[in-house]
Coordinates of C-alpha atoms and ligand atoms in Angstrom, one line a residue:
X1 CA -27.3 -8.1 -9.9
X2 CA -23.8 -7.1 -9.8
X3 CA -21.8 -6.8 -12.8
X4 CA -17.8 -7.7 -13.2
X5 CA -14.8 -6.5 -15.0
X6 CA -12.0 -8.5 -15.0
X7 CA -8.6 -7.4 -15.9
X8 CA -5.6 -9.4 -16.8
X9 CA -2.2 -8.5 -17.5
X10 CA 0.5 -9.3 -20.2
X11 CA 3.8 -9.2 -21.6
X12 CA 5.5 -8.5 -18.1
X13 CA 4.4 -8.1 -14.6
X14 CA 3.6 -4.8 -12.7
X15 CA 2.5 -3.7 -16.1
X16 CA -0.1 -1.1 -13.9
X17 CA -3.0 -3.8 -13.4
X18 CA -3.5 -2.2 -10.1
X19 CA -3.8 1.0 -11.3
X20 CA -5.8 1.1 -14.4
X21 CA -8.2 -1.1 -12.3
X22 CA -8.6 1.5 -9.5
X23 CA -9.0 4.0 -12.7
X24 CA -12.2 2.0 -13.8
X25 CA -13.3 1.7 -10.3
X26 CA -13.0 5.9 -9.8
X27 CA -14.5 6.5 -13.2
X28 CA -17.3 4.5 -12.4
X29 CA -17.8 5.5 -8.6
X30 CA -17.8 9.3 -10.0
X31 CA -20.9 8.2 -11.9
X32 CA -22.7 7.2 -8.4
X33 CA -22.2 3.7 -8.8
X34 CA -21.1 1.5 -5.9
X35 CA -17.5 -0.3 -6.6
X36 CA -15.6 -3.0 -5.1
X37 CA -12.4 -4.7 -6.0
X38 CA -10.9 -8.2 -6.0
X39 CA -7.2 -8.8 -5.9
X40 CA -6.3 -12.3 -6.7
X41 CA -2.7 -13.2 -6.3
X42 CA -2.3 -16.8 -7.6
X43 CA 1.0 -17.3 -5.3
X44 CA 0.7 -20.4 -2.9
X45 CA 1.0 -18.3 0.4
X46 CA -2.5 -17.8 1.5
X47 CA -1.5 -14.1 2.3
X48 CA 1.2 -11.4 2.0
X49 CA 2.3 -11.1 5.6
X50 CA 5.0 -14.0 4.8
X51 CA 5.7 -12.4 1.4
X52 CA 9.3 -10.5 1.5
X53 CA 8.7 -6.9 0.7
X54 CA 12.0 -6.5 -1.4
X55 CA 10.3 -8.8 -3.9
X56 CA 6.5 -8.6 -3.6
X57 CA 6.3 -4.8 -2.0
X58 CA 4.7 -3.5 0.5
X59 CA 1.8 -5.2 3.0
X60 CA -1.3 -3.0 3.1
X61 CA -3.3 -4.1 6.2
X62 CA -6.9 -3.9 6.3
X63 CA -9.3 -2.6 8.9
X64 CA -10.0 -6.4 9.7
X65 CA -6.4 -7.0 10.1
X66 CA -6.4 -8.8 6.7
X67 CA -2.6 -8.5 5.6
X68 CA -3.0 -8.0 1.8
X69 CA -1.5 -6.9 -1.9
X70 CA -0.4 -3.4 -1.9
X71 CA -3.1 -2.9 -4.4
X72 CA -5.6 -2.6 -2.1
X73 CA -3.9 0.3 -1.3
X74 CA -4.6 1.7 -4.6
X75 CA -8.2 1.1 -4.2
X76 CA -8.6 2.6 -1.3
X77 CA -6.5 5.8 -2.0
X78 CA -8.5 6.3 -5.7
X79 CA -11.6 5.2 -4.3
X80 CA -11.5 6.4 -1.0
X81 CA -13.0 2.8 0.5
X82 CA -12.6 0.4 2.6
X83 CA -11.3 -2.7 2.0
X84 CA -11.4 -5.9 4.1
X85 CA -9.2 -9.6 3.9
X86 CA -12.1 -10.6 1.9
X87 CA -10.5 -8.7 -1.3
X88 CA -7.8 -10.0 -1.8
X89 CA -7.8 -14.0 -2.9
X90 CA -4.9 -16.3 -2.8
X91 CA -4.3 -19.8 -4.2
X92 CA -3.3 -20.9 -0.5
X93 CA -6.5 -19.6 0.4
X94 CA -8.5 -21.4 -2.1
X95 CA -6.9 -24.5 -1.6
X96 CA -6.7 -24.8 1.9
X97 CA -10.5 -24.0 1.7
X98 CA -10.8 -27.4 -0.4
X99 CA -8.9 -29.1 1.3
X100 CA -10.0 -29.1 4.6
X101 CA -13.6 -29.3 2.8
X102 CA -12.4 -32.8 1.7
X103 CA -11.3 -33.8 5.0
X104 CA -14.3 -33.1 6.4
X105 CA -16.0 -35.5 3.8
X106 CA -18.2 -32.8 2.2
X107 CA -17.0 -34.1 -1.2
X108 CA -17.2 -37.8 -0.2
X109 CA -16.9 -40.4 -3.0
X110 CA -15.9 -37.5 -5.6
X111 CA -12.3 -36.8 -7.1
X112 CA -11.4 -33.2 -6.0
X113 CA -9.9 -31.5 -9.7
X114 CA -9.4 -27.9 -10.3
X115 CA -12.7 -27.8 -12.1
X116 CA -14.9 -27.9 -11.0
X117 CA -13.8 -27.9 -6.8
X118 CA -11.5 -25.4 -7.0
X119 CA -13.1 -23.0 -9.7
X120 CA -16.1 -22.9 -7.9
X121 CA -14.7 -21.9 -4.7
X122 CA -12.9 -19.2 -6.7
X123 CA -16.2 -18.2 -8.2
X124 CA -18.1 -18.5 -4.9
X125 CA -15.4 -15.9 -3.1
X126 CA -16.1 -13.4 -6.3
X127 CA -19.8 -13.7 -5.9
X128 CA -19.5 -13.2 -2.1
X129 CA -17.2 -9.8 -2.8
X130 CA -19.9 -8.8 -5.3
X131 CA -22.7 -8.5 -3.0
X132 CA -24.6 -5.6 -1.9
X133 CA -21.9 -3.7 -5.1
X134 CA -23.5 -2.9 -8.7
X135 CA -19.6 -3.3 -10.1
X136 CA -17.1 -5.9 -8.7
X137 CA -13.3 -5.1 -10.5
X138 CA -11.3 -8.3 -10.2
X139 CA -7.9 -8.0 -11.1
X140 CA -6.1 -11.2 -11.6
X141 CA -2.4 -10.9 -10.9
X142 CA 0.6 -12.1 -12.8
X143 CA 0.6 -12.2 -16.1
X144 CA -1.5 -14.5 -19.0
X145 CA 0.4 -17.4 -19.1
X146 CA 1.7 -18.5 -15.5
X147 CA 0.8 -21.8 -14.3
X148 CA -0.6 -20.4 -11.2
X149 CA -2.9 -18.1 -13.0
X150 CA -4.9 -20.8 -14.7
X151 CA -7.0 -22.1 -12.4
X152 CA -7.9 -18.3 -11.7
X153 CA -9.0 -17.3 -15.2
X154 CA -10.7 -20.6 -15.9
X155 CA -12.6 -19.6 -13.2
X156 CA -13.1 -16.2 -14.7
X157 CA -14.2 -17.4 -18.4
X158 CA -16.6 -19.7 -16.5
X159 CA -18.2 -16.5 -15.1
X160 CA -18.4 -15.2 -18.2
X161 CA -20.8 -18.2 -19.6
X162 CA -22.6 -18.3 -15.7
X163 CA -23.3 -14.6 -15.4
X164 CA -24.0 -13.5 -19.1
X165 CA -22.0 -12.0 -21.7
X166 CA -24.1 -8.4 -20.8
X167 CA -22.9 -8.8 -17.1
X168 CA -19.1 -9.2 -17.7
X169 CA -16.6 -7.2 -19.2
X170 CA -12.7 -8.4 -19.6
X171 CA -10.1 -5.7 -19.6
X172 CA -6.3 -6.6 -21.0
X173 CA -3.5 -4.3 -19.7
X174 CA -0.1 -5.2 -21.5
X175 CA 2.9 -3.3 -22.5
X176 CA 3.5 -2.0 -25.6
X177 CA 7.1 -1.2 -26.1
X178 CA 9.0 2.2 -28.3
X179 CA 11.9 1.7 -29.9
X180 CA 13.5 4.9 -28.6
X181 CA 15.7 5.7 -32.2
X182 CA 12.3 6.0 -34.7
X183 CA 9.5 6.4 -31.8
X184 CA 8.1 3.5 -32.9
X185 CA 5.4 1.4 -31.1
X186 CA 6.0 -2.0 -31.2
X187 CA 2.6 -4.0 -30.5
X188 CA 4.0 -7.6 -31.0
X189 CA 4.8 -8.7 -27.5
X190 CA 1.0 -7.8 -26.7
X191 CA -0.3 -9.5 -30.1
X192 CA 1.2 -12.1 -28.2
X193 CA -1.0 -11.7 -24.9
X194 CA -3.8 -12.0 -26.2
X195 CA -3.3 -14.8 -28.2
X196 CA -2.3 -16.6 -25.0
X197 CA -5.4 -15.0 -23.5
X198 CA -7.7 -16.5 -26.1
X199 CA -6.4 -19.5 -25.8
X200 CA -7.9 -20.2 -22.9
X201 CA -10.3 -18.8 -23.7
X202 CA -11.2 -15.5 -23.0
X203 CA -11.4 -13.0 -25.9
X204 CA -10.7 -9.4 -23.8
X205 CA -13.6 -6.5 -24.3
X206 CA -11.4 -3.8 -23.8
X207 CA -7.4 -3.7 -24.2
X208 CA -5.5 -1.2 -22.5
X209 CA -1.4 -0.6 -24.0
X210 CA 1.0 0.1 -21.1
X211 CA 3.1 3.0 -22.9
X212 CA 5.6 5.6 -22.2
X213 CA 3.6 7.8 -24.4
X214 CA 0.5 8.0 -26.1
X215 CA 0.1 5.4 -28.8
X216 CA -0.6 6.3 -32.1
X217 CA -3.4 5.6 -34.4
X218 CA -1.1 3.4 -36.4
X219 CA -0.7 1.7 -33.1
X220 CA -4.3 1.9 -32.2
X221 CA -5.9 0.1 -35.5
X222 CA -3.2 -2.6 -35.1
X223 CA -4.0 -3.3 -31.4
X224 CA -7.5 -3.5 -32.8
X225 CA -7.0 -5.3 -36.2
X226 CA -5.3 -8.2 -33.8
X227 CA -6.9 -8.1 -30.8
X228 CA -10.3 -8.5 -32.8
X229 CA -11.7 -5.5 -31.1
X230 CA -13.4 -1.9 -32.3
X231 CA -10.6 0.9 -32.5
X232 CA -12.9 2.5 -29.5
X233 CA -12.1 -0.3 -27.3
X234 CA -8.3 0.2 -27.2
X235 CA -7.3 2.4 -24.8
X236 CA -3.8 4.1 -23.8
X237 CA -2.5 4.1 -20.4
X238 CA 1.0 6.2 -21.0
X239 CA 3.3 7.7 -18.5
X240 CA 1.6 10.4 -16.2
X241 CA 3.3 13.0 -13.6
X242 CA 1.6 11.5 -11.0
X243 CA -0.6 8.3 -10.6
X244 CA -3.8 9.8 -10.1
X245 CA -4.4 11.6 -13.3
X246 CA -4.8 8.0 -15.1
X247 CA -8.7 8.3 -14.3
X248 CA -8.6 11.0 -16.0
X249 CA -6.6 10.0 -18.9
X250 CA -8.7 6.9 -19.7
X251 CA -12.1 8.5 -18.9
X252 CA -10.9 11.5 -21.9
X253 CA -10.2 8.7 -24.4
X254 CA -14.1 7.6 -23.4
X255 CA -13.5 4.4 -21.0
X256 CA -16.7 5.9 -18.6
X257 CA -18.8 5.5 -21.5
X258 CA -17.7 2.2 -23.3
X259 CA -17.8 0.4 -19.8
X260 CA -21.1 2.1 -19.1
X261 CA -22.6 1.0 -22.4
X262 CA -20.9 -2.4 -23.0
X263 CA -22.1 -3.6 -19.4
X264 CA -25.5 -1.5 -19.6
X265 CA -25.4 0.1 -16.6
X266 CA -27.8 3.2 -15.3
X267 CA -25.6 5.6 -13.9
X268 CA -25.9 9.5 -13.4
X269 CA -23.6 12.1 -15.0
X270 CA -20.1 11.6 -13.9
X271 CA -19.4 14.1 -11.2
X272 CA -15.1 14.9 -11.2
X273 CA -15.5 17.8 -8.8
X274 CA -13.6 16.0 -5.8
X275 CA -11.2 14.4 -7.6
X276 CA -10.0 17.6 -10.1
X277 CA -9.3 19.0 -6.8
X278 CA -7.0 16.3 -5.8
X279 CA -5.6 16.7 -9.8
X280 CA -5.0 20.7 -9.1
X281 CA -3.0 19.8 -5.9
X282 CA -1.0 17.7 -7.5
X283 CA -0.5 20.0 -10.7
X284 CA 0.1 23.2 -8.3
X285 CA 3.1 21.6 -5.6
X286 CA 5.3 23.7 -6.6
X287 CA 7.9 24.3 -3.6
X288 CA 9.8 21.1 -2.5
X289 CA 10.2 18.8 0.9
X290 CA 13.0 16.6 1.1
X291 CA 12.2 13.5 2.9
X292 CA 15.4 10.7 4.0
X293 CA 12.9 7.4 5.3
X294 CA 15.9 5.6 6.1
X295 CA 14.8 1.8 6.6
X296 CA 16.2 -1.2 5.4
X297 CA 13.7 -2.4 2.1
X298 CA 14.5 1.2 0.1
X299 CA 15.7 -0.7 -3.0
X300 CA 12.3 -1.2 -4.2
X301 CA 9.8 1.8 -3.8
X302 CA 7.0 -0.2 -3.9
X303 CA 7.9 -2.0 -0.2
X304 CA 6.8 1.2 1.2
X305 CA 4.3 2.7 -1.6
X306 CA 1.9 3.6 1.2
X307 CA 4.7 5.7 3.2
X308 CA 5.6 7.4 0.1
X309 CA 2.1 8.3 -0.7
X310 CA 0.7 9.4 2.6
X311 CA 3.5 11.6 2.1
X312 CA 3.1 12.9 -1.2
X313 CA -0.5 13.5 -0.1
X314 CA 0.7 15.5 3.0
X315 CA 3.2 17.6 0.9
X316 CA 0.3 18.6 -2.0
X317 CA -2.0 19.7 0.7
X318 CA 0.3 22.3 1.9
X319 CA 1.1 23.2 -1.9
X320 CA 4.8 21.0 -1.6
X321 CA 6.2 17.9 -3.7
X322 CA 8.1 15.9 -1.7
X323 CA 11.2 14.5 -2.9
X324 CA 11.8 10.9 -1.0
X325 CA 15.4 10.0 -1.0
X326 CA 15.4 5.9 0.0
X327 CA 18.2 6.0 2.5
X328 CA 19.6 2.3 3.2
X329 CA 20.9 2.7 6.9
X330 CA 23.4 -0.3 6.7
X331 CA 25.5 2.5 5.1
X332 CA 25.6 4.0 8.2
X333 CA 26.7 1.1 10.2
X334 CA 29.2 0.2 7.5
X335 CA 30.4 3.4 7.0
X336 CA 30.0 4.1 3.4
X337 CA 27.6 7.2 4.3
X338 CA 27.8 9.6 7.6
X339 CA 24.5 10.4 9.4
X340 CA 25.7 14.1 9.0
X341 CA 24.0 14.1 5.6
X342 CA 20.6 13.5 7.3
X343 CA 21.6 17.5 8.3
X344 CA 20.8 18.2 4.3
X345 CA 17.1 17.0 4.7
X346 CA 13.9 18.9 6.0
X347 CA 12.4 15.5 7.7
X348 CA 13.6 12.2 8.6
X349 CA 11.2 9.1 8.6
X350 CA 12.0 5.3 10.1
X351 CA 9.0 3.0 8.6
X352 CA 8.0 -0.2 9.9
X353 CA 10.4 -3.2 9.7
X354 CA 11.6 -6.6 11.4
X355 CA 15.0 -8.1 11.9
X356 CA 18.0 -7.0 12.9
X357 CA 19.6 -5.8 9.7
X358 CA 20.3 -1.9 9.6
X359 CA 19.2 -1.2 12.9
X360 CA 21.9 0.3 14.3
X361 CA 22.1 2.8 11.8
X362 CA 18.2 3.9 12.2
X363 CA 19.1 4.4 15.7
X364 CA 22.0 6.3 14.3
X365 CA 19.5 8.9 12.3
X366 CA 17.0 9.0 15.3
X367 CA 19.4 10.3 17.5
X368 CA 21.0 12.7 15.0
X369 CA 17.1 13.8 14.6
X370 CA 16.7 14.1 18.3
X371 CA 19.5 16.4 19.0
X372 CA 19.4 18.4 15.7
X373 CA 15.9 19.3 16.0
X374 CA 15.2 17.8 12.6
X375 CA 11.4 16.8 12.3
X376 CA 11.0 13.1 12.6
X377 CA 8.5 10.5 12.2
X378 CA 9.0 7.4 13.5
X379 CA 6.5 4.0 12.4
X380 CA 5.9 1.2 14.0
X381 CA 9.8 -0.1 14.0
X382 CA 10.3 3.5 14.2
X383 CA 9.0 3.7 17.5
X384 CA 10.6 1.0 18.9
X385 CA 14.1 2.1 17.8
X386 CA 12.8 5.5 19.1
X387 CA 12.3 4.2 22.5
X388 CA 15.7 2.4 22.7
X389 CA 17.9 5.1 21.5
X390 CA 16.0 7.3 24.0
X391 CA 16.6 4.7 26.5
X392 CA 20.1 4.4 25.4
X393 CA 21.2 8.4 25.2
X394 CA 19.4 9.5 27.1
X395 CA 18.2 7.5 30.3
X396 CA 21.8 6.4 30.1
X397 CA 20.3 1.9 29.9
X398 CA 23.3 1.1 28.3
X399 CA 22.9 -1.8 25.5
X400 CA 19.1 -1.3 26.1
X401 CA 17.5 -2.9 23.3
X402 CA 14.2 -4.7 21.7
X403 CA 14.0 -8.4 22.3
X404 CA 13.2 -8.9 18.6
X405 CA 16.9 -7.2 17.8
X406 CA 18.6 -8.9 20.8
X407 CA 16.8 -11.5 23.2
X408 CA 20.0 -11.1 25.9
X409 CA 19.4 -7.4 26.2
X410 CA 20.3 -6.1 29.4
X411 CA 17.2 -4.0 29.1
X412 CA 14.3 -4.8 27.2
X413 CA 13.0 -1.7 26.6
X414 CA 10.7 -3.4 23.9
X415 CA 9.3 -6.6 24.6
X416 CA 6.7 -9.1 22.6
X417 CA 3.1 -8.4 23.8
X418 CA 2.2 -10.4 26.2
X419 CA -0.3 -12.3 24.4
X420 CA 2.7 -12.8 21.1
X421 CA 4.5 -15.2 23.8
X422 CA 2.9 -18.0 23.2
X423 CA 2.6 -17.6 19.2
X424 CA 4.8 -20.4 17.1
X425 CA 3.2 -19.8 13.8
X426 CA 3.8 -16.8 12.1
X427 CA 1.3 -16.4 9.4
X428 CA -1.2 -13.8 10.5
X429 CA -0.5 -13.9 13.6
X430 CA 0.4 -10.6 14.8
X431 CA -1.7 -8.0 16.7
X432 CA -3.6 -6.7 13.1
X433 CA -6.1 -4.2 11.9
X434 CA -7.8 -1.3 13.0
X435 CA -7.9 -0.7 17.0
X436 CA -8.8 2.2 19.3
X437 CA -6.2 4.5 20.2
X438 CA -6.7 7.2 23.4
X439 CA -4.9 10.5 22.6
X440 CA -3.6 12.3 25.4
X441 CA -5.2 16.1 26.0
X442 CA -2.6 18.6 25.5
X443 CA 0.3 16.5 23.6
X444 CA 1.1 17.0 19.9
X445 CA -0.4 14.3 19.0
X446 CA -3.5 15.7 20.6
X447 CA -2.8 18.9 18.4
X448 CA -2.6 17.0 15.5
X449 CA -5.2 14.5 15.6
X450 CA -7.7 17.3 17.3
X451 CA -9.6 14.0 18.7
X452 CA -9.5 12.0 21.9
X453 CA -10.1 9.0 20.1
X454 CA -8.4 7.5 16.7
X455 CA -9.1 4.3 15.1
X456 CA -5.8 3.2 13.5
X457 CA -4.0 0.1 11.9
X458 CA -1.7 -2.3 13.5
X459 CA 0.9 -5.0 12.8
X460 CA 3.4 -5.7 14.7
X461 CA 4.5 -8.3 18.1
X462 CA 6.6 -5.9 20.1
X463 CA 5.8 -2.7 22.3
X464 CA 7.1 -0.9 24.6
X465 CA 7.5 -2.6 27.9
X466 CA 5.9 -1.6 31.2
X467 CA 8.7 -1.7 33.7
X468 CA 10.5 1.0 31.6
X469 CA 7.3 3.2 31.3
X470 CA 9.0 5.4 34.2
X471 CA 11.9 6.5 33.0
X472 CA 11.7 7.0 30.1
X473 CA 8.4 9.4 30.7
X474 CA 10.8 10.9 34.2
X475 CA 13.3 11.6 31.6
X476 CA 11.0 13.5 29.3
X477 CA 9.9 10.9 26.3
X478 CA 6.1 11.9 26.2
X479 CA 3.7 9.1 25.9
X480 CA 0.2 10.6 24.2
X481 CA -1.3 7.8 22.9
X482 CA -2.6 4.9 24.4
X483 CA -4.5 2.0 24.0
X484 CA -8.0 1.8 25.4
X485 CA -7.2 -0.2 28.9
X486 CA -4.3 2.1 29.2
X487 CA -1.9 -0.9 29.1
X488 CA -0.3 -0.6 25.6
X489 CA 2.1 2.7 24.1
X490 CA 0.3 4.3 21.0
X491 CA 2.4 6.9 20.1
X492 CA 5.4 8.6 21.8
X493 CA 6.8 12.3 22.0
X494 CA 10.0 14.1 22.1
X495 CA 8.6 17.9 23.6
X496 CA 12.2 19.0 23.5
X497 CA 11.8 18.8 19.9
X498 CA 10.0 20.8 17.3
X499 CA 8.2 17.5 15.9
X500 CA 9.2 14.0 16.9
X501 CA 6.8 11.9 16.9
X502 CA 6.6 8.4 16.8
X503 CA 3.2 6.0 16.0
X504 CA 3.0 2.1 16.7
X505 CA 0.1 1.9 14.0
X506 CA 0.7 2.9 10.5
X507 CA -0.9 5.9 9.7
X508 CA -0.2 5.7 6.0
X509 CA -2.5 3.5 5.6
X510 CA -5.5 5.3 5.8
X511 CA -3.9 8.7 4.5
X512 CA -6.1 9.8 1.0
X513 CA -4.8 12.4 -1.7
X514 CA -7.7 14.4 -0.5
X515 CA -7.6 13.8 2.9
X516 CA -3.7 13.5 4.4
X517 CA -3.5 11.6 7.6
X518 CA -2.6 13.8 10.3
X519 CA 0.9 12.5 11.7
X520 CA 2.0 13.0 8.5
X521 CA 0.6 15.9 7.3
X522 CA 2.1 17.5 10.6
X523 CA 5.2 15.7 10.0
X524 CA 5.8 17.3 6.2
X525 CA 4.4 20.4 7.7
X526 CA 6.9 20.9 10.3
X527 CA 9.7 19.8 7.7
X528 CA 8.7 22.4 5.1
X529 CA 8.2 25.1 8.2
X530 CA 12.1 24.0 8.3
X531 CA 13.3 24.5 4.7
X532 CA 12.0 28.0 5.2
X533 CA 13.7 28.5 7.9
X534 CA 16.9 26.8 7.2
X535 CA 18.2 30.0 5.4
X536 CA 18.3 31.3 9.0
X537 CA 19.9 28.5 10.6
X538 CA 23.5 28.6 12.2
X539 CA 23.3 25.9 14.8
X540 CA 26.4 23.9 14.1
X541 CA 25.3 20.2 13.7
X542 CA 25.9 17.9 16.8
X543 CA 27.0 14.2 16.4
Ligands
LIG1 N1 9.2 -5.8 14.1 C1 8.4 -4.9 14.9 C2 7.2 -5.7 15.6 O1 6.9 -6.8 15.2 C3 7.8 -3.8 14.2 C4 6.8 -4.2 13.1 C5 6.5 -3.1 12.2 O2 7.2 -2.1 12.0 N2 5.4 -3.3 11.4 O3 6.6 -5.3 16.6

């Protein structure tokens, strides 16, 4: 029978749920035991493809084309697993579950309520997650005390009576604050939790202070005194280099072995091998990359936490940190910043995006790329905007375009997918999750990949259309990936170049610290081959 650790969150949001929950997970999986996660995000949409990414961060896409919280990500980078749609709950999932149920009549002559209709779907999608796992982690998202969260851990302190207090184990994460003048820990705000915690009824197992540094035992018996809990069960989760050393940090403070106990669990000795390795990488980077991904969402990090990780993963394995500078390229367009700059970098990245907003400017950096020789990875948008400033500069299609950017385009050198022309709705309806991609023999990609065959994830509507498939490849734009009927673009080339390459899936989303996905790793590669070389270099820049 599966057993389940829940962990909430309090005092403020994107306190580090996500990551002490993916610490559990590795500190259990090391011990041989078989892990899964839930996300539950108690917001209304019944996904995260609607969500804006300045706000809520990135979308990580599953293999079944599930469009999910970017903490999936974390699970799947700590864990190295899979996830699926099927981890990652929503309230407009739940709901509309129950509410078509009740149009269909299947609760005929009852009142549909919260409990017991809508907690027991909640409980029925946690038990469904669990099977075939000995540990299901469910982190509930928010933080104790929003309305939305309620029905969600009623639901969970249900569980606790329903599964048995040996089969469930509830983990509090909340932030404990310094004051920076006497170093002081202040553990009121998080007293505070856990009082709203309890009152609904859930007394946590295990409390985990979100700290800049390592609390004190001062800290640690208060925690403990208020939190009616052994001093052992308070844990510290304080600032770290790097994100995956918090297995570490928690598993030396003894979380392994509480869990273990509290939830009675037979597990062998844990085996770290794999993941000190990962830890040594990450400790030994000592040269440095610099990376411009010049998109539109670069205010917040965390819209593109899966770019900026594959990265980071890329750089360790070749023994390089790799500093990201978030370029916003309406600066170009506006002026306030000159391309030029991008001369200062050893690699230039365009992530995925929609809308029209800084466009012009990414093409702006892809051409300066393209005739400066500067290593460039293009994603999904990055493509596209690829194709049309190749169509633009250099197959001389004048105000060639993507439909998406402008529909009166005088050449549509991007189009919507055939299949995307008859789509109104929006919500999950883009071409999503894991499909088959044909590498051509001899190309780059071919090089880097070392495979004929890749199996990579998709969203996106637009691709590069058919009727300008001849030019650009007459005028040397390398196609080298494909899909499996031959009919879609995969990935596109710029031979001229020392690396330019371009991907309509996103490879970052499958990239592990141990295992560095191979556009990327090629891509930081070929932009730390540059820094070495730059010394050397006395091209003048052309514009
Ligand atoms: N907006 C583009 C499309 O829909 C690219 C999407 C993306 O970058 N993920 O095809």
């Amino acid at each position: 029978m599966p057993k389940y650790i829940f962990v909430t969150g309090g005092v403020v949001s994107s306190v580090g749920k996500g990551t002490v929950a993916a610490s559990v997970g590795k500190i259990l999986s090391v011990r041989g035991l078989r892990v899964g996660f839930v996300k539950i995000d108690p917001y209304v949409n019944v996904d995260a493809g609607t969500l804006n990414p300045f706000s809520h961060g990135e979308v990580f896409v599953t293999d079944d084309g599930g469009e999910t919280d970017l903490d999936l990500g974390w699970y799947e980078r700590f864990l190295d697993i899979k996830t699926s749609r099927q981890n990652n709950i929503t309230t407009g999932q739940v709901y509309a579950e129950v509410i078509a149920r009740e149009r269909r009549g299947d609760y005929l002559g009852q009142c549909v309520q919260i409990v017991p209709h809508v907690t027991d779907e909640i409980k029925a999608r946690l038990r469904a997650a669990a099977k075939g796992l000995d540990v299901l982690i469910v982190e509930v998202g928010g933080t104790v005390g929003d309305i939305e969260g309620q029905p969600f851990l009623e639901a969970i302190r249900q569980m606790r009576l329903e599964e048995g207090v040996e089969n469930t184990l509830f983990i509090h994460v909340a932030l404990v604050l310094t004051l920076k003048a006497t170093g002081e820990f202040k553990t009121k705000a998080l007293q505070h939790s856990v009082n709203a915690l309890r009152a609904l009824g859930i007394q946590p197992d295990i409390i985990v202070a979100r700290c800049e540094t390592p609390i004190d035992t001062e800290a640690r018996r208060k925690i403990a005194l208020f939190g009616t809990l052994t001093e052992k069960a308070v844990f510290s989760s304080h600032d770290v280099p790097y994100i995956y050393k918090v297995p570490a940090i928690l598993e030396e403070q003894g979380m392994g072995d509480f869990v273990v106990e509290r939830l009675g669990l037979n597990t062998g000795r844990p085996d770290w091998s794999g993941w000190r390795r990962v830890m040594e990488m990450y400790e030994n980077a000592k040269e440095t990359v610099r990376i411009a991904v010049c998109g539109k969402y670069t205010k917040l990090a965390d819209s593109y936490v899966s770019v900026k990780e594959a990265l980071q993963h890329a750089g360790v394995n070749i023994g390089a940190r790799v500093v990201i500078d978030w370029v916003n390229t309406e600066e170009f367009e506006s002026g306030v910043r000159n391309v030029l700059e991008l001369g200062g970098y050893d690699g230039v990245l365009v992530p995925g995006g929609f809308g029209r907003r800084g466009t012009e400017g990414m093409i702006q950096c892809i051409k300066f790329c393209r005739e400066n020789n500067i290593p460039f990875l293009g994603i999904c948008f990055g493509l596209q905007l690829s194709v049309v400033e190749f169509a633009r500069h250099v197959c001389g299609l004048e105000g060639a375009n993507s439909t998406e950017l402008n529909p009166e385009t005088p050449h549509p050198v991007i189009d919507l997918m055939p299949e995307q022309k008859k789509v109104r709705e929006l919500g999950g309806t883009m071409r999503l999750g894991a499909e088959t991609v044909r590498i051509v023999e001899g190309t780059l990609a071919h090089r880097l990949y070392g495979e004929t065959e890749i199996l990579q994830r998709h969203r996106h509507r637009y691709e590069v259309s058919r009727q300008y498939w001849d030019i650009l490849q007459r005028k040397g734009l390398v196609f080298s990936g494909f899909s499996p009927d031959g009919k879609r673009v995969e990935i596109v080339e710029n031979p001229s170049n020392t690396f330019f390459l371009a991907t309509q899936y996103h490879p970052e989303y499958l990239s592990r610290p141990s295992r560095p996905e191979p556009a990327y790793l090629g891509f930081v590669t070929a932009a730390y081959n540059r820094r070495r070389l730059a010394a050397e270099a006395t091209t003048p820049l052309k514009m």
